[in-house]
PDB file of C-alpha atoms and ligand atoms in Angstrom:
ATOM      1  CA  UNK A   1      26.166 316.820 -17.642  1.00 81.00           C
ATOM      2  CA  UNK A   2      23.430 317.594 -20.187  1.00 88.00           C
ATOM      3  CA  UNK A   3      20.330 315.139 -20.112  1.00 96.00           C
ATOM      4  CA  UNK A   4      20.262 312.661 -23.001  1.00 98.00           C
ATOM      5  CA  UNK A   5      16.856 313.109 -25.147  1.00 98.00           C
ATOM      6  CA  UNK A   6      15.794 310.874 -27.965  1.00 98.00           C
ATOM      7  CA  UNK A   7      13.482 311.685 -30.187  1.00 99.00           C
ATOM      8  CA  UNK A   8      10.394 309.928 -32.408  1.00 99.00           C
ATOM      9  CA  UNK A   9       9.308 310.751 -35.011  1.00 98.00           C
ATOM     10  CA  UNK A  10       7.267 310.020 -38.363  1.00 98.00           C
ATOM     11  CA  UNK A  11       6.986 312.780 -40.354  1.00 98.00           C
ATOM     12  CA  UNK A  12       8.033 316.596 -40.665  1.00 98.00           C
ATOM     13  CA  UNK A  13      10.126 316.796 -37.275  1.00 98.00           C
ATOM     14  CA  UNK A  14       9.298 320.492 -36.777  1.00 98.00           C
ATOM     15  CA  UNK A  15       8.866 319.849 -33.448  1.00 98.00           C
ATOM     16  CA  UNK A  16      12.069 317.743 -33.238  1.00 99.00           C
ATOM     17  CA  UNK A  17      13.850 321.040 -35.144  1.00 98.00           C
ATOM     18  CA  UNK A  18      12.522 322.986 -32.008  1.00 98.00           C
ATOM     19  CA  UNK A  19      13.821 320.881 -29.196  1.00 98.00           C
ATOM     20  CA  UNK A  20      17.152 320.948 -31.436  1.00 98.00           C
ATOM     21  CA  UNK A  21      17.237 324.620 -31.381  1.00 98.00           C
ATOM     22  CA  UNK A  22      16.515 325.131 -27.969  1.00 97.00           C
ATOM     23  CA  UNK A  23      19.034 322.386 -26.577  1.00 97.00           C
ATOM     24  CA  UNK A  24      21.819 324.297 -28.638  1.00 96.00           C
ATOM     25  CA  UNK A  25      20.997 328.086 -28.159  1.00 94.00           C
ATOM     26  CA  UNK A  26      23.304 330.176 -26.776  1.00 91.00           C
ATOM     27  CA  UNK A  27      22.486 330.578 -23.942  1.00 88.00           C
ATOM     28  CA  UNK A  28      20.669 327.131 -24.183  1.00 86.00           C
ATOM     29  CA  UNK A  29      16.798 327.200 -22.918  1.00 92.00           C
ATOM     30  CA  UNK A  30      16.733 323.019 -22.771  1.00 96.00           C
ATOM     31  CA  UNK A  31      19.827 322.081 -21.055  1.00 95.00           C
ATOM     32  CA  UNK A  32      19.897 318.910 -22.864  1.00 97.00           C
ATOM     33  CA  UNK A  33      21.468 316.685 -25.548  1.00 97.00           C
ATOM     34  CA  UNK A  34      19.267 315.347 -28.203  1.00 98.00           C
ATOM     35  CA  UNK A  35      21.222 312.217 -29.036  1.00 98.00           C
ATOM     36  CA  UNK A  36      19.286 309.735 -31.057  1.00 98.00           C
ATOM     37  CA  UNK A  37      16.200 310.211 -33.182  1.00 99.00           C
ATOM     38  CA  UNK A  38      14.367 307.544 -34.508  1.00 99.00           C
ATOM     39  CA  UNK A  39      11.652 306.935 -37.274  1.00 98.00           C
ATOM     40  CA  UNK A  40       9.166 304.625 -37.883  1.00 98.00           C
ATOM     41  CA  UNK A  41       8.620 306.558 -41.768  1.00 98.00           C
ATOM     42  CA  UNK A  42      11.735 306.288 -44.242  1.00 98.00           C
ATOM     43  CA  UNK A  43      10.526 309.878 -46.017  1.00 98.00           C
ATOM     44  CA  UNK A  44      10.423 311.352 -42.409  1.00 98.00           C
ATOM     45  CA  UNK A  45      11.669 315.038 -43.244  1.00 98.00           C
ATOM     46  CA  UNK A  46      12.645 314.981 -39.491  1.00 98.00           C
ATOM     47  CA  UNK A  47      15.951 312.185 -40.511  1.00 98.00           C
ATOM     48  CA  UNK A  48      16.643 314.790 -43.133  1.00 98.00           C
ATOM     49  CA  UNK A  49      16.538 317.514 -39.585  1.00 98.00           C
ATOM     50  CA  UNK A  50      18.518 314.908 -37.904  1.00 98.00           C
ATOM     51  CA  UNK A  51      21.059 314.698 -40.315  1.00 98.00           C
ATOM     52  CA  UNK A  52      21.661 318.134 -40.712  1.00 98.00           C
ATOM     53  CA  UNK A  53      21.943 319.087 -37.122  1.00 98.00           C
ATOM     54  CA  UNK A  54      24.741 316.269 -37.161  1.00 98.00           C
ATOM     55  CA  UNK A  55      22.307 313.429 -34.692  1.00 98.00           C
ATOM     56  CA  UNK A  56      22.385 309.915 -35.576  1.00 98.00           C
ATOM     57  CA  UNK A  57      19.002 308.369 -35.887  1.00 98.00           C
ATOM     58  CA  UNK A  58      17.173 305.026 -37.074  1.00 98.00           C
ATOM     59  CA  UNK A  59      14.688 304.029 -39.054  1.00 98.00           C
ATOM     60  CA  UNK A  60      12.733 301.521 -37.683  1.00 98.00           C
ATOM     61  CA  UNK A  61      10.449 299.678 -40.395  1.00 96.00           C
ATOM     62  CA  UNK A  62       7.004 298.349 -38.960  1.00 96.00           C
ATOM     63  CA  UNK A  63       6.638 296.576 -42.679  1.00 95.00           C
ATOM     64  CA  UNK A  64       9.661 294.550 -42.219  1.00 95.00           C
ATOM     65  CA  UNK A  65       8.291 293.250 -39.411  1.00 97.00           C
ATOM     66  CA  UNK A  66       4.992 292.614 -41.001  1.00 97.00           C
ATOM     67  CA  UNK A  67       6.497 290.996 -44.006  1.00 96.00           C
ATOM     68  CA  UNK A  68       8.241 288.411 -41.499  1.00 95.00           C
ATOM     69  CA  UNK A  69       4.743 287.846 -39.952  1.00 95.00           C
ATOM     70  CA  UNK A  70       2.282 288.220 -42.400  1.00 96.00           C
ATOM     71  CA  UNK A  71      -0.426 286.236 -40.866  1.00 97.00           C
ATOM     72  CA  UNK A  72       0.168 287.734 -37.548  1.00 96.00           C
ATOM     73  CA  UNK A  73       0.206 291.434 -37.540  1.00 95.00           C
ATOM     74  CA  UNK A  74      -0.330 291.400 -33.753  1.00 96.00           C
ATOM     75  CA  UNK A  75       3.131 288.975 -33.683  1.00 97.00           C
ATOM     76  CA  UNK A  76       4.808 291.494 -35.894  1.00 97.00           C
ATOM     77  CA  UNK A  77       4.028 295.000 -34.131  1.00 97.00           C
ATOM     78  CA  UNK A  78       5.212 292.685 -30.950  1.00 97.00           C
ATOM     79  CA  UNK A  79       8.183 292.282 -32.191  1.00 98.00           C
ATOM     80  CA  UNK A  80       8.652 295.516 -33.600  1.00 98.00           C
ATOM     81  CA  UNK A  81       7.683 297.062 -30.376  1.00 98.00           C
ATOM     82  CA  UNK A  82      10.602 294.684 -28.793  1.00 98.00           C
ATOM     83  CA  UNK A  83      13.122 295.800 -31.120  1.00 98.00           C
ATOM     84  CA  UNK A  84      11.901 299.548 -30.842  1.00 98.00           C
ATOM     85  CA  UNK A  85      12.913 299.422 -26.768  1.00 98.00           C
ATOM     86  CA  UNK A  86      16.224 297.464 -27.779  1.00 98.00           C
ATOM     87  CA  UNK A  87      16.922 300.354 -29.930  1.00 98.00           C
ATOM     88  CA  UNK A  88      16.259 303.098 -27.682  1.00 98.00           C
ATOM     89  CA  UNK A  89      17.789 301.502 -24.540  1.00 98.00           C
ATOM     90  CA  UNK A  90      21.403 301.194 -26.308  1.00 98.00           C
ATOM     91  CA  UNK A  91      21.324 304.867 -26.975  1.00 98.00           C
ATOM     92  CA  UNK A  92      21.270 305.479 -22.872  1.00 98.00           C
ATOM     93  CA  UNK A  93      18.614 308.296 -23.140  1.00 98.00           C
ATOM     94  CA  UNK A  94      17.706 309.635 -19.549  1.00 98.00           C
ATOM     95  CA  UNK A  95      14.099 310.983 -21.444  1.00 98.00           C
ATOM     96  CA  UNK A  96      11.865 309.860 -24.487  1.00 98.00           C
ATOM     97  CA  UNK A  97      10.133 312.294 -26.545  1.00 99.00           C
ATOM     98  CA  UNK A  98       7.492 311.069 -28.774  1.00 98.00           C
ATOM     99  CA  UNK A  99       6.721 314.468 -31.106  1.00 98.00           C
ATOM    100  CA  UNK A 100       4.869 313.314 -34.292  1.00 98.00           C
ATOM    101  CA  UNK A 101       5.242 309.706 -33.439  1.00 98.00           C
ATOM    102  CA  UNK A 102       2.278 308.109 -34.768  1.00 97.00           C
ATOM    103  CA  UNK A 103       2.341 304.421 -33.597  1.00 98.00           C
ATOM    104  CA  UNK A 104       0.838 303.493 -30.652  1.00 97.00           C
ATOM    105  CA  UNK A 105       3.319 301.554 -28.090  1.00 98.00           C
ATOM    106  CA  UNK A 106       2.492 298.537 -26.748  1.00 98.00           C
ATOM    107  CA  UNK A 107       3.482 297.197 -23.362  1.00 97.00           C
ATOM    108  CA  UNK A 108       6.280 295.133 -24.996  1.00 98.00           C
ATOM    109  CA  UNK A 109       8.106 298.614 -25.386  1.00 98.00           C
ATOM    110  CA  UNK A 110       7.020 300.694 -22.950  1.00 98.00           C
ATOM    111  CA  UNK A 111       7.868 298.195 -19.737  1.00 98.00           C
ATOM    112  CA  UNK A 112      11.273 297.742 -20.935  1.00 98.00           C
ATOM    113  CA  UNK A 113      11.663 301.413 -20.810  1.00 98.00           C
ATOM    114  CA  UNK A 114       9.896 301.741 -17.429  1.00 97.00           C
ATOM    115  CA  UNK A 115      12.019 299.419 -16.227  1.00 98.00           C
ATOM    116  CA  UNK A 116      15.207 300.756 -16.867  1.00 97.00           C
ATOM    117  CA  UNK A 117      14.118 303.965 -15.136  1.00 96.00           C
ATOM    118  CA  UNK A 118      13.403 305.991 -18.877  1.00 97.00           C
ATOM    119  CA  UNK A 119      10.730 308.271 -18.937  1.00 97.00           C
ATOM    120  CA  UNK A 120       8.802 308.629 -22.149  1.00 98.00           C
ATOM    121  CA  UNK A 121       6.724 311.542 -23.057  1.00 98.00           C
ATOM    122  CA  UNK A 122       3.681 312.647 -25.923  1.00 98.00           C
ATOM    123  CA  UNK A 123       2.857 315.721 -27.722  1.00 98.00           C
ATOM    124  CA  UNK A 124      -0.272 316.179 -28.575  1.00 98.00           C
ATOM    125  CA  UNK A 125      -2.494 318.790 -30.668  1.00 98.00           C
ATOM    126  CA  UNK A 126      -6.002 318.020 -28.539  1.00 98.00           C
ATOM    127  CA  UNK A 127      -6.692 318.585 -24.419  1.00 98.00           C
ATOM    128  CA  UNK A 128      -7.092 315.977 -22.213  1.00 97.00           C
ATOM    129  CA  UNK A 129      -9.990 313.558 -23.025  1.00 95.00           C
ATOM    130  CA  UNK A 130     -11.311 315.595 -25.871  1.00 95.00           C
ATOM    131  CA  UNK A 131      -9.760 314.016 -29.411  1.00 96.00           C
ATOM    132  CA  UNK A 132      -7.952 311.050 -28.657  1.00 95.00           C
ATOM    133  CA  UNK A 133      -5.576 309.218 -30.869  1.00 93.00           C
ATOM    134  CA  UNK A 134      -4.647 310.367 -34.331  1.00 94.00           C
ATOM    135  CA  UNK A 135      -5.718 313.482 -36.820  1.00 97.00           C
ATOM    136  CA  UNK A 136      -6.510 315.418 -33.652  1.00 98.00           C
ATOM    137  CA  UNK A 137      -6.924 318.957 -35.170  1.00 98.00           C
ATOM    138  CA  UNK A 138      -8.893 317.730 -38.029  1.00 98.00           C
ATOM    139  CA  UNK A 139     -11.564 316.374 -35.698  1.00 98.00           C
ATOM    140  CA  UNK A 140     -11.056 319.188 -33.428  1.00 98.00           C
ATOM    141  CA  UNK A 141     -11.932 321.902 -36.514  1.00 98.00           C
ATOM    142  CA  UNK A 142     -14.597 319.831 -37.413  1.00 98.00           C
ATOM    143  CA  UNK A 143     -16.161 319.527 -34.096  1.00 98.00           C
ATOM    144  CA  UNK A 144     -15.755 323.485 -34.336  1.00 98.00           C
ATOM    145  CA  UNK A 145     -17.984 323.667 -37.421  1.00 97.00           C
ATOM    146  CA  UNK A 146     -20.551 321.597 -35.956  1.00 98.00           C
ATOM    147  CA  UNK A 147     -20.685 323.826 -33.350  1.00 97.00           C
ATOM    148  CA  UNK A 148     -19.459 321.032 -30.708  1.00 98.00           C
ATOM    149  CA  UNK A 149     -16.719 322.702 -29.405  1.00 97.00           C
ATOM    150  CA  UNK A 150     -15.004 326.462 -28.800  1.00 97.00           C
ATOM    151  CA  UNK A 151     -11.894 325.626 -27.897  1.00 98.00           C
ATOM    152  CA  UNK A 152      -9.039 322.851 -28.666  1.00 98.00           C
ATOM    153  CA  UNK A 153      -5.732 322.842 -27.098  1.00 98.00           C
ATOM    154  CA  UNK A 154      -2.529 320.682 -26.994  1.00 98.00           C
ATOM    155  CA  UNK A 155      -0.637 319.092 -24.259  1.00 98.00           C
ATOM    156  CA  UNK A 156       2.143 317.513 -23.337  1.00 98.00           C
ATOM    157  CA  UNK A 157       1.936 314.224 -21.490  1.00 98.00           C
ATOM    158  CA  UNK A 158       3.493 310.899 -19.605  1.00 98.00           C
ATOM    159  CA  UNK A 159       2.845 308.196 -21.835  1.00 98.00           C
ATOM    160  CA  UNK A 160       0.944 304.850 -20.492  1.00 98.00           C
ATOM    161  CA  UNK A 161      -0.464 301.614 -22.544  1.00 97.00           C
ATOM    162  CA  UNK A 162      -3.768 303.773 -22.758  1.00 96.00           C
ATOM    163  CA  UNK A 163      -3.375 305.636 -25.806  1.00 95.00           C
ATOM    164  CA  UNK A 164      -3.431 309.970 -24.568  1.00 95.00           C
ATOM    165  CA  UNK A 165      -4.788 308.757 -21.057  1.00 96.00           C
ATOM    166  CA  UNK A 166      -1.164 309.655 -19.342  1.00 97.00           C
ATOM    167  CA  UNK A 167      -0.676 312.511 -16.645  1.00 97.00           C
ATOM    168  CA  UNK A 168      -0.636 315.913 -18.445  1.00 98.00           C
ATOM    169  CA  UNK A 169       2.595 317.550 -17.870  1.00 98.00           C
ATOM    170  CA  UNK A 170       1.196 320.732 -19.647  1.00 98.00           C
ATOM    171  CA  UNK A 171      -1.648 321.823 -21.047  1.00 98.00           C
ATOM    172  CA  UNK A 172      -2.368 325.196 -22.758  1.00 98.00           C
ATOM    173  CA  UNK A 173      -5.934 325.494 -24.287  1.00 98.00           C
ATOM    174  CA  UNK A 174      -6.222 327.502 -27.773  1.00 98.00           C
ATOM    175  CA  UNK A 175      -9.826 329.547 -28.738  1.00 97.00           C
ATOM    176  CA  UNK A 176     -11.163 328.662 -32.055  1.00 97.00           C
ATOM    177  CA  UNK A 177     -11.727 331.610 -35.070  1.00 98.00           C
ATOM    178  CA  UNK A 178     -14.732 331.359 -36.520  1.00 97.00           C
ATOM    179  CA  UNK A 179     -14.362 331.446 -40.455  1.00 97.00           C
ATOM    180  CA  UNK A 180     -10.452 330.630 -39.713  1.00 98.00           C
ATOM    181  CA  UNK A 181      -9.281 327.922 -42.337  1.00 98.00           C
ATOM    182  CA  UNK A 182      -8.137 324.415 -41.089  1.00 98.00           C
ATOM    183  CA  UNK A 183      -4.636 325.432 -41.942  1.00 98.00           C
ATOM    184  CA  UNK A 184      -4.841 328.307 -40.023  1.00 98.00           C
ATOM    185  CA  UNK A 185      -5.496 326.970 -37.147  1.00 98.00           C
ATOM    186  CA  UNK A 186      -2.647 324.065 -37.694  1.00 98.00           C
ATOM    187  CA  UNK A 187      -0.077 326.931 -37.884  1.00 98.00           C
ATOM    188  CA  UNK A 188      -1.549 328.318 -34.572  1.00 98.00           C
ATOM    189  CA  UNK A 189      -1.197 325.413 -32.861  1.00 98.00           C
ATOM    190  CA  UNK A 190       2.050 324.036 -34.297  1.00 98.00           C
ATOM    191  CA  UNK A 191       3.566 327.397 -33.352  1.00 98.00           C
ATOM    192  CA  UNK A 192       2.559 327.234 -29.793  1.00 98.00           C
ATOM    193  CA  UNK A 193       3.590 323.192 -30.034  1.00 98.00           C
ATOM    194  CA  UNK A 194       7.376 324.013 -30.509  1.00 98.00           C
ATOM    195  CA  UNK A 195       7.359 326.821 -27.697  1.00 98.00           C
ATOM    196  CA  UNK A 196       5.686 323.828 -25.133  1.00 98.00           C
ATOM    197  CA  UNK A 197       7.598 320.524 -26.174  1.00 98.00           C
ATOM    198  CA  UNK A 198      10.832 322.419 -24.973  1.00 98.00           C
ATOM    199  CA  UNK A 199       9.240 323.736 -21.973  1.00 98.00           C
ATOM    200  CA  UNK A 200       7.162 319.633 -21.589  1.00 98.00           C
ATOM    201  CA  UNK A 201      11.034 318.143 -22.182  1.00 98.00           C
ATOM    202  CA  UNK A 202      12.385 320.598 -19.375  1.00 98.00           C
ATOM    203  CA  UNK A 203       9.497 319.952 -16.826  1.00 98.00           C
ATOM    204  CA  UNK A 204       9.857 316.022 -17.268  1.00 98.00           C
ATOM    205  CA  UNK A 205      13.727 316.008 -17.132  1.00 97.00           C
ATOM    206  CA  UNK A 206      13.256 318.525 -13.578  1.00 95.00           C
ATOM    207  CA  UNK A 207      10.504 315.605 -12.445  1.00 92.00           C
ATOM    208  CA  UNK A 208      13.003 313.404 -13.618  1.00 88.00           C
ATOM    209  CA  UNK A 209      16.042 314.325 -11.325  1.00 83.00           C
ATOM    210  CA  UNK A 210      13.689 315.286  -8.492  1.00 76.00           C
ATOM    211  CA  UNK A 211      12.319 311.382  -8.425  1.00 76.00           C
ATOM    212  CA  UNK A 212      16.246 310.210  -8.657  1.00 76.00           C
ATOM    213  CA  UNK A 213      17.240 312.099  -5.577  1.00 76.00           C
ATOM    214  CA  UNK A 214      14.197 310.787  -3.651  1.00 72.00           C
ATOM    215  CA  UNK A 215      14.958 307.437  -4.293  1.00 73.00           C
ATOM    216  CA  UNK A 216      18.190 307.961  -3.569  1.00 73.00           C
TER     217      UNK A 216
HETATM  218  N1  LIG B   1       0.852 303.521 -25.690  1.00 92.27           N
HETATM  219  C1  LIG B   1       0.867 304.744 -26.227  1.00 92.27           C
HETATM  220  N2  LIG B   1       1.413 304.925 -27.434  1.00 92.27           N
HETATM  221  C2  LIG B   1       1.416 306.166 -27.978  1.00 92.27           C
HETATM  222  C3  LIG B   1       0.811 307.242 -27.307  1.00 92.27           C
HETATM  223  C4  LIG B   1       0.253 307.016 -26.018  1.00 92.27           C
HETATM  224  O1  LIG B   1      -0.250 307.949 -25.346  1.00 92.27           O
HETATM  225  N3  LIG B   1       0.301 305.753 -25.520  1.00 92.27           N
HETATM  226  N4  LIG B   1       0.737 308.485 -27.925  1.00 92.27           N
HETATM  227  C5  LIG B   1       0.888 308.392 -29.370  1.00 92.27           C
HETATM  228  C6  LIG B   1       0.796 309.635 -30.171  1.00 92.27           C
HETATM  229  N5  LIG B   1      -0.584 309.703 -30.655  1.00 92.27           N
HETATM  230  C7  LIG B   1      -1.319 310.737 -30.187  1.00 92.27           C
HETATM  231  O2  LIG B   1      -0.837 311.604 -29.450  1.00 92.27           O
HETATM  232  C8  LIG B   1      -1.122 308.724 -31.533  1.00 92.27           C
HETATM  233  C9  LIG B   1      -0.399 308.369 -32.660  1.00 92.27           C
HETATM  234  C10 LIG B   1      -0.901 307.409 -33.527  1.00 92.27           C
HETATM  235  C11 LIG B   1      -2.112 306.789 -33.280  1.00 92.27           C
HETATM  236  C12 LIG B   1      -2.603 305.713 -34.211  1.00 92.27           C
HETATM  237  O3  LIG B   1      -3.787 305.477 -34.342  1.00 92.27           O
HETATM  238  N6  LIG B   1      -1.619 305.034 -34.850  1.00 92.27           N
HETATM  239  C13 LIG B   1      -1.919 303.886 -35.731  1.00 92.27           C
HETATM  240  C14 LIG B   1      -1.213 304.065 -37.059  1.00 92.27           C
HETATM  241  C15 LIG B   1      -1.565 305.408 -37.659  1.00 92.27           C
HETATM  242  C16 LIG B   1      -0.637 305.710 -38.833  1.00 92.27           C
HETATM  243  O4  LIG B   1       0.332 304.965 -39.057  1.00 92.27           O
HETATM  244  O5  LIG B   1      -0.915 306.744 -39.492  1.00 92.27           O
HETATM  245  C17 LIG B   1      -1.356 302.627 -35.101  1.00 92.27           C
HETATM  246  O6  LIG B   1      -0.372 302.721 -34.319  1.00 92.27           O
HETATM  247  O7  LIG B   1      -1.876 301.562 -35.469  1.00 92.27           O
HETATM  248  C18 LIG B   1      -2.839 307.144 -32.147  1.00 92.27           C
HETATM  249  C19 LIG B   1      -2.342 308.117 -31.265  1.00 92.27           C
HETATM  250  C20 LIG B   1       2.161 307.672 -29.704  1.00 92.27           C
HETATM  251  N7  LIG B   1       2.016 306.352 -29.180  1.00 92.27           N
HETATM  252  N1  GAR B   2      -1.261 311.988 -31.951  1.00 92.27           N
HETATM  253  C1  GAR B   2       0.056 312.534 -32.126  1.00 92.27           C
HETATM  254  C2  GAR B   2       0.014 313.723 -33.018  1.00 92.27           C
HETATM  255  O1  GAR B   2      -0.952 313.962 -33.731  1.00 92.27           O
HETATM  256  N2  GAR B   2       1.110 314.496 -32.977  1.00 92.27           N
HETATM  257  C3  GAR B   2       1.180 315.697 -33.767  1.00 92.27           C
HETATM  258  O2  GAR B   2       1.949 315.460 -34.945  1.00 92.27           O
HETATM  259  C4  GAR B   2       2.513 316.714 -35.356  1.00 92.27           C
HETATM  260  C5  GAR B   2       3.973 316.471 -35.642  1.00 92.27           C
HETATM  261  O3  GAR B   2       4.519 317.581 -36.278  1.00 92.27           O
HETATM  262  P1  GAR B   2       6.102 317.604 -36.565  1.00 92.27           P
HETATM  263  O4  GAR B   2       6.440 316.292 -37.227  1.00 92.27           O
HETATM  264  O5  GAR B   2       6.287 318.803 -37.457  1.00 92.27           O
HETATM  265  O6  GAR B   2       6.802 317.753 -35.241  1.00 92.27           O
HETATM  266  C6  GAR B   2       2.310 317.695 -34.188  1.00 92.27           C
HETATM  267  O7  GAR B   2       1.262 318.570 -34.475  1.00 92.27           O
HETATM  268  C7  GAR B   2       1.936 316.780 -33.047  1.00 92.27           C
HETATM  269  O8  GAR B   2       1.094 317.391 -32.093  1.00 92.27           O
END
């Protein structure tokens, strides 16, 4: 039976489209379901992906939460965070892919999920250690013009409490053009993004089943 996948997301879900594509090619190259995808942006084009390919997904509000606790912001992103692993454990996924999620998980959602045996996975646009955290090819172009830096990169990784610190699963390093615009260089890297978050999804499904049978 195919692997269940869910999918996070906050904004264009391009990369979401791609594991969507690949999971129902024919012949399939992700031999996997995506069953659930789940926002934490209302105007999220990927819901609008979601729809269309006929997957249910959720918006999950972080300012609802905030509303409830508005002099505790840490209270409310706990509680968000607790709903957020409620929400993903009652859709039975076997593997979480964060692609374009951009809110950083706290322990209150990720040891749920680690304890009910659910891997959970990041994409994203920098290598390991070099632009942590969020607007990653911004800094990364920068850092070019400075002269800083010849070469960015993405990769796909576990995710732990430490925010990009998990075990790569795969990392492919991308040369920087000198005189190439910032947008440029997104659309290089967001075209080798969808080509790896398949091939990340496959690799941690395969590491996946190969931990279930030695536990067996
Ligand atoms: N515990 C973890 N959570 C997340 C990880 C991770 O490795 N560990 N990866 C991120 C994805 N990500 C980079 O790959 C990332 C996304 C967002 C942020 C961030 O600063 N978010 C802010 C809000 C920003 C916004 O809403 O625009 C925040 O959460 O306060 C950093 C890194 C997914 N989560
Ligand atoms: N820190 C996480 C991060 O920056 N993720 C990045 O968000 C974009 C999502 O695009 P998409 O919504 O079109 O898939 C991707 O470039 C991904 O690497």
């Amino acid at each position: 039976m195919a692997s269940r996948v869910l999918v996070l997301i906050s904004g264009n879900g391009s990369n979401l489209q791609a594991l969507i594509d690949a999971s129902r090619a024919n012949p399939s190259t992700l031999d996997a379901s995506i069953i659930h995808v789940i926002s934490n942006k209302k105007a999220a084009y990927g819901l609008k992906r979601a729809a269309n390919a006929g997957i249910s997904s959720t918006y999950h509000s972080l300012l609802a939460y905030k509303k409830e606790n508005p002099n505790n912001p840490q209270e409310a992103r706990q509680a968000y965070d607790a709903d957020l692993a409620k929400l993903i454990l009652a859709q039975t996924p076997d593997l979480v892919v964060c692609a374009g999620w951009m809110h950083i998980l706290s322990p209150t959602a990720l040891e749920p999920l680690k304890e009910a045996g659910v891997d959970i996975i990041n994409l994203h646009p920098a290598l390991p250690g070099q632009f942590d955290g969020a607007n990653a090819i911004e800094r990364a172009y920068e850092a070019f013009q400075r002269g800083e830096i010849t070469k960015t990169g993405i990769m796909i990784h576990h995710v732990i409490a430490a925010v990009d610190k998990g075990a790569p699963i795969i990392v492919r390093e991308i040369e920087m053009i000198k005189g190439e615009s910032l947008e440029d260089l997104e659309n290089r890297i967001h075209a080798i993004e969808h080509v790896e978050i398949v091939n990340g999804t496959r690799m941690a499904l395969e590491e996946r089943g190969k931990n279930k049978q030695t536990s067996a």
